[in-house]
XYZ file of C-alpha atoms in Angstrom:
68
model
C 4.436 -9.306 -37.373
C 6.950 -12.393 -37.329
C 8.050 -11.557 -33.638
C 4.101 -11.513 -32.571
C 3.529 -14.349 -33.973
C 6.333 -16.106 -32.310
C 5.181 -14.581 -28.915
C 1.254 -15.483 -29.531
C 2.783 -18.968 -30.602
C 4.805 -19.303 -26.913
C 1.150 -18.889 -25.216
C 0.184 -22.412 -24.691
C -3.000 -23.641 -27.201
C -5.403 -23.782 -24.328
C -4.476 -20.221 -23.410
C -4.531 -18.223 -26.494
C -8.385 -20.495 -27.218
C -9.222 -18.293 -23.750
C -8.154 -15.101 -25.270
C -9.852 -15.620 -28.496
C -13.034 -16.248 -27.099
C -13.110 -13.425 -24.758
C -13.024 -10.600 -26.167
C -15.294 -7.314 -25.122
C -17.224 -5.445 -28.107
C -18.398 -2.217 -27.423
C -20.707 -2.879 -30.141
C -22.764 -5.748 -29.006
C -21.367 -4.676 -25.057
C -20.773 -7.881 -24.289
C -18.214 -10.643 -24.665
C -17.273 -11.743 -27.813
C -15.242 -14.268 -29.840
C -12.732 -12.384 -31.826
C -12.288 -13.555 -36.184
C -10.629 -12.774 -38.750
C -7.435 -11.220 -36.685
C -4.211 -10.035 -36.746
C -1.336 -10.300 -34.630
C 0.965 -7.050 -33.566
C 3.505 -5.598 -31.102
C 2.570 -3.409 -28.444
C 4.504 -1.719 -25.934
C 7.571 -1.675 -24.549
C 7.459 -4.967 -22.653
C 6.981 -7.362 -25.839
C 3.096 -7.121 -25.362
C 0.763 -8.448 -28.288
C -2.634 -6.939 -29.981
C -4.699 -9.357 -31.506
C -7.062 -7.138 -33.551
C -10.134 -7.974 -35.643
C -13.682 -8.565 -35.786
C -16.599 -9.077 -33.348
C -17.730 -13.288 -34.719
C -21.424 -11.403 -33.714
C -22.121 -8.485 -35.212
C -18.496 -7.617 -36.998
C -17.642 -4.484 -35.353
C -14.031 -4.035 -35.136
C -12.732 -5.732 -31.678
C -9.145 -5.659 -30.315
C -8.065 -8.195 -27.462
C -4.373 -6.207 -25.467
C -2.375 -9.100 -24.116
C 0.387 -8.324 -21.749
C 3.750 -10.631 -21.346
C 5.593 -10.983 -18.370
């Protein structure tokens, strides 16, 4: 979880605020803002998961972010 979160940190603040905030939940089938997460590795190519919760209805949400 310590190399995520030094990869999430690398994404510029008004970049990751984008990412946060959209979000799809299958739940509410619409775009969401995502709480409560956490921050893991993914991949091969250093790609992060930020999963959590759905700030509207709660239902588990996951937002895939790929790294160049």
């Amino acid at each position: 979880m310590k190399k995520a979160q030094e990869l999430w940190n690398q994404i510029p603040e008004w970049a990751r605020e984008k990412l946060i905030h959209n979000v799809f939940c299958t739940s509410c089938s619409g775009v969401t803002t995502i709480i409560d997460y956490e921050i893991e590795m993914a991949g091969f190519r250093e790609d992060i998961v930020l999963r959590g919760k759905c700030q509207k209805c709660g239902h588990e949400v996951a937002r895939y972010i790929e790294r160049d």
